[in-house]
Every structure is written in structure tokens, then in C-alpha cells.
Tab-separated table of C-alpha atoms in Angstrom:
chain	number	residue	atom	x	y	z
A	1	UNK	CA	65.759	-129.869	47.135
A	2	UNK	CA	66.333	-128.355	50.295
A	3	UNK	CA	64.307	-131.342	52.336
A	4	UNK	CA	67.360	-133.663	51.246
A	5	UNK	CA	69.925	-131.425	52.552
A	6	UNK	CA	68.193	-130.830	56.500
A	7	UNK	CA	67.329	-134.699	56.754
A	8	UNK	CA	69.887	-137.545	57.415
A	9	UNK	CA	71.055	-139.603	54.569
A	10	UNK	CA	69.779	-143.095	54.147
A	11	UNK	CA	72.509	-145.778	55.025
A	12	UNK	CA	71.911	-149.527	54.759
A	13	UNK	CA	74.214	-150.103	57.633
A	14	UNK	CA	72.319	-148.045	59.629
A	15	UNK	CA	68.787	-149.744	58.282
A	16	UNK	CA	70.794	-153.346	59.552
A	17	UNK	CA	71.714	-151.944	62.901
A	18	UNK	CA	68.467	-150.783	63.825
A	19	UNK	CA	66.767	-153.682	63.013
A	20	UNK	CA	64.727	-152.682	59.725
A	21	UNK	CA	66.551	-154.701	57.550
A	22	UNK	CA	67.776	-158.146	57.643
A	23	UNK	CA	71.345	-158.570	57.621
A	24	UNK	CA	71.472	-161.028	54.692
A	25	UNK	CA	68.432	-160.862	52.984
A	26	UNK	CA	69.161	-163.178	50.441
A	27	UNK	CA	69.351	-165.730	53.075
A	28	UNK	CA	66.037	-165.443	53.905
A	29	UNK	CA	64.838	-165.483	50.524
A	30	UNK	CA	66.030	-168.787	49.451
A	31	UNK	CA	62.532	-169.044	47.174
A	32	UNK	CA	63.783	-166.912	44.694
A	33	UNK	CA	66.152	-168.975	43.372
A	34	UNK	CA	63.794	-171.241	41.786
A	35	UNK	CA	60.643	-168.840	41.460
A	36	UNK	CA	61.581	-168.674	37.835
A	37	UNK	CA	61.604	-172.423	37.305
A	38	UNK	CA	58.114	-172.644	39.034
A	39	UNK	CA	56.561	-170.071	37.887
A	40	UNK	CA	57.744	-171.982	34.270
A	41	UNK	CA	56.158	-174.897	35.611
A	42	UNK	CA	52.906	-173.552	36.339
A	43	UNK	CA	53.540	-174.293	40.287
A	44	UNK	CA	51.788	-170.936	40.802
A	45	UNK	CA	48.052	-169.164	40.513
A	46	UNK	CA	46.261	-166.223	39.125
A	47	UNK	CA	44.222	-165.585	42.446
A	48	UNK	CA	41.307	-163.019	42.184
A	49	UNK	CA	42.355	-159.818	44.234
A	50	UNK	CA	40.025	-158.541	47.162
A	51	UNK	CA	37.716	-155.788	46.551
A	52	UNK	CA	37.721	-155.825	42.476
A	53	UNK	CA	34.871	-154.349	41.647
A	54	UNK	CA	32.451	-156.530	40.276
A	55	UNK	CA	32.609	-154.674	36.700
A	56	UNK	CA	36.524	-154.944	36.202
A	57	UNK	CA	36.017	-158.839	37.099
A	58	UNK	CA	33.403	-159.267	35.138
A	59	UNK	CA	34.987	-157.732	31.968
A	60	UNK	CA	38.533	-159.660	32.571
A	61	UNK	CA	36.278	-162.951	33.123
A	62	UNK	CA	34.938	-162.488	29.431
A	63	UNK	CA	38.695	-161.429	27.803
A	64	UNK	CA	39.753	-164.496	29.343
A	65	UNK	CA	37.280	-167.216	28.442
A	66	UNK	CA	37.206	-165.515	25.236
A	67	UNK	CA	40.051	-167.949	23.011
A	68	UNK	CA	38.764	-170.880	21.511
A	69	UNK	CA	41.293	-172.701	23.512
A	70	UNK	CA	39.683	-171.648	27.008
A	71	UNK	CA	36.591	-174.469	27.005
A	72	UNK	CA	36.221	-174.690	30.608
A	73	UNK	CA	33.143	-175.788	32.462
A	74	UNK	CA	34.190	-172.587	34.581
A	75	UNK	CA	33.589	-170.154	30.846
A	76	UNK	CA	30.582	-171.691	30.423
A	77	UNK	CA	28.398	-170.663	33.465
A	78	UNK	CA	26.499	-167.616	34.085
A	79	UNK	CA	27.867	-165.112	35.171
A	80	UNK	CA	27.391	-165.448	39.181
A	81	UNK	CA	28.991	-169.172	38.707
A	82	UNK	CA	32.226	-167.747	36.883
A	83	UNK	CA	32.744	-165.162	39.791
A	84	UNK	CA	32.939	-167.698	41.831
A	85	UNK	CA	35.415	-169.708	39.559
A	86	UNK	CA	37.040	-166.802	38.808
A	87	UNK	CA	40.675	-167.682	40.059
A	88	UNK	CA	40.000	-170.597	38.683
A	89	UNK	CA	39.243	-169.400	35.054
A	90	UNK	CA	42.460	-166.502	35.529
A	91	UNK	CA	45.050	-169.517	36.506
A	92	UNK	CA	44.129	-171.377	33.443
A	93	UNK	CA	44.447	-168.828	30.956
A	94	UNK	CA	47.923	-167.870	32.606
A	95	UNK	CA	48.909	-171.607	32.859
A	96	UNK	CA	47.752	-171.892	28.839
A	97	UNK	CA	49.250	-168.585	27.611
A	98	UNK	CA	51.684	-167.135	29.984
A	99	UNK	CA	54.760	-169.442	27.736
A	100	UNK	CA	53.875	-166.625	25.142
A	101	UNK	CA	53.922	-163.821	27.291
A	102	UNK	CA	50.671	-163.211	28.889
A	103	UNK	CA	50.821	-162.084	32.352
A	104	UNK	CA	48.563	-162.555	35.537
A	105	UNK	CA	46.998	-159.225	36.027
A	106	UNK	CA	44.174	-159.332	34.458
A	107	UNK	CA	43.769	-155.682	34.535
A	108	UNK	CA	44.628	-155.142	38.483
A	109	UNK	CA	42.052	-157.997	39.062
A	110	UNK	CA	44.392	-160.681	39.864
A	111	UNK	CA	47.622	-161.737	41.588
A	112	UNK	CA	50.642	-164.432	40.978
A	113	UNK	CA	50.534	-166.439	44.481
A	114	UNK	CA	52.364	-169.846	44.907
A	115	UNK	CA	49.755	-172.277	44.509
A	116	UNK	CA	51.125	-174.977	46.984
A	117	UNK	CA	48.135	-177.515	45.685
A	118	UNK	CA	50.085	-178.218	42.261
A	119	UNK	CA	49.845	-181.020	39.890
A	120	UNK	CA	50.815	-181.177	36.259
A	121	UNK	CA	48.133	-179.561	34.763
A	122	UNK	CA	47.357	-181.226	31.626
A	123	UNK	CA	45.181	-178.172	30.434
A	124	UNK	CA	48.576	-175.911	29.644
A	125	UNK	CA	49.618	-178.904	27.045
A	126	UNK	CA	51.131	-181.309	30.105
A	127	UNK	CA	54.976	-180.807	28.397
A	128	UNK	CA	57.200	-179.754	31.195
A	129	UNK	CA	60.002	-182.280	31.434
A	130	UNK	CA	60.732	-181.507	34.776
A	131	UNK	CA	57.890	-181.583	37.895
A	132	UNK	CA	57.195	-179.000	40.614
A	133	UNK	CA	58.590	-181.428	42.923
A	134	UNK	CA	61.949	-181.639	41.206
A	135	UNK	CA	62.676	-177.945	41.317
A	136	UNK	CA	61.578	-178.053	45.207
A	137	UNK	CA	63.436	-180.918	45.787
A	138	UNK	CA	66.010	-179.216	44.463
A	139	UNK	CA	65.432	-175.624	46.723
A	140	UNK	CA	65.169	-178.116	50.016
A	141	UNK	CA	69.117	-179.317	49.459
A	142	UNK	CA	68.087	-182.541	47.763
A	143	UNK	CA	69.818	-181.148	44.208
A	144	UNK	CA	71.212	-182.954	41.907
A	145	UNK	CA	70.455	-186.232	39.835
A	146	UNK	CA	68.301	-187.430	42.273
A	147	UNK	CA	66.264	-184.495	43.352
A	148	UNK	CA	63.375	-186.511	41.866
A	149	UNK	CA	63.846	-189.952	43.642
A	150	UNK	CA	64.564	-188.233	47.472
């Protein structure tokens, strides 16, 4: 491709130097050192994307209240009410079945977000042995044994 050859090469020194890149960026990504271990313990959400259409979110709303095991108040409602529950409906089916590989999609309708309001949820079988607050204990420099008594 002749474009290649008449255009500069990229160089991640370069990127640094100028600015467009961090010079570490693992540094300032400290979060992903634990966002497996959260995401395990359910310390995130499906949110509902902006702008779904309304027929996509409809039709993932149904898949997903659909198992026997999703009787929520929020599956029961017509249809304006589970709309408005929607992330609501999408992080409990993730919480319940994402151990067995389900992911948080929902078709291009939904998004995995931190979800900085969590609390065992009992709904996804309430087994984790460790806590949220353990693994950001943990993340904050507070490791060890006693990450869960700081």
C-alpha cells in the first residue's frame, strides 16, 4: 500500500512525547487489576445504552425475563414499566447467569458499567466468599489479611 510508504511510521515514543499517550499507562489504570474479581462479584451493572431503539429493548426485555429463574416484580409489568426497569431487569439476569457465561450485551442494548451502589445481591444465589469491599480494600493499599477489617 503505497499510503504506508509516503506517511510517517507510528512510534509510541513519539505518541509519549507529544502528549497523546500517557507515559505509564498502567499506572493510571490501577482498576484493572481487580476488574476481574468485581466483575466476579457482581460489583458491576448491565446499564441500558442511550438511543436503543425501543424495538431492540423491547425484544431483549422479553429474552431476559424469559427463565423461570427471572421472577422479578420488574418482568412482571407492562411493558412501559419494564422500560423503565430495564437496567434493572439486564443487571439481574447478568448477576444470575453471567457465572455460566452470559454476557451483558443484550444485543447492543446494554453496557457493563461499575455499579458503585453495590451490595451482595442475594438474587445471584448470595455465595461469594469474599465482598466488593474486600477486593477494593484491597485495590486502595489496604491488602492483605485485613483488607476486610481496615
Amino acid at each position: 500500500n503505497f499510503k504506508t510508504e509516503l506517511e510517517p511510521k507510528w512510534s509510541y515514543i513519539a505518541s509519549v512525547e507529544s502528549g497523546w499517550m500517557p507515559r505509564d499507562p498502567q499506572a493510571e489504570q490501577d482498576d484493572i487489576e481487580f476488574a476481574c474479581q468485581l466483575e466476579d462479584l457482581g460489583a458491576f451493572k448491565c446499564q441500558v445504552k442511550h438511543g436503543v431503539p425501543q424495538g431492540r429493548l423491547t425484544a431483549q426485555l422479553t429474552l431476559a425475563c424469559e427463565p423461570p429463574e427471572m421472577k422479578l416484580p420488574y418482568c412482571t409489568g407492562d411493558l412501559h414499566y419494564r422500560i423503565s426497569h430495564a437496567t434493572d431487569i439486564f443487571t439481574q439476569y447478568w448477576r444470575r447467569f453471567h457465572a455460566t457465561g452470559a454476557p451483558c450485551d443484550f444485543d447492543g442494548a446494554a453496557e457493563l458499567v461499575p455499579d458503585f451502589t453495590y451490595e451482595d445481591d442475594e438474587s445471584d444465589g448470595g455465595d461469594d466468599d469474599a465482598s466488593a469491599e474486600v477486593v477494593l480494600a484491597a485495590r486502595n493499599g489496604r491488602g492483605g489479611a485485613a483488607a476486610g477489617t481496615a
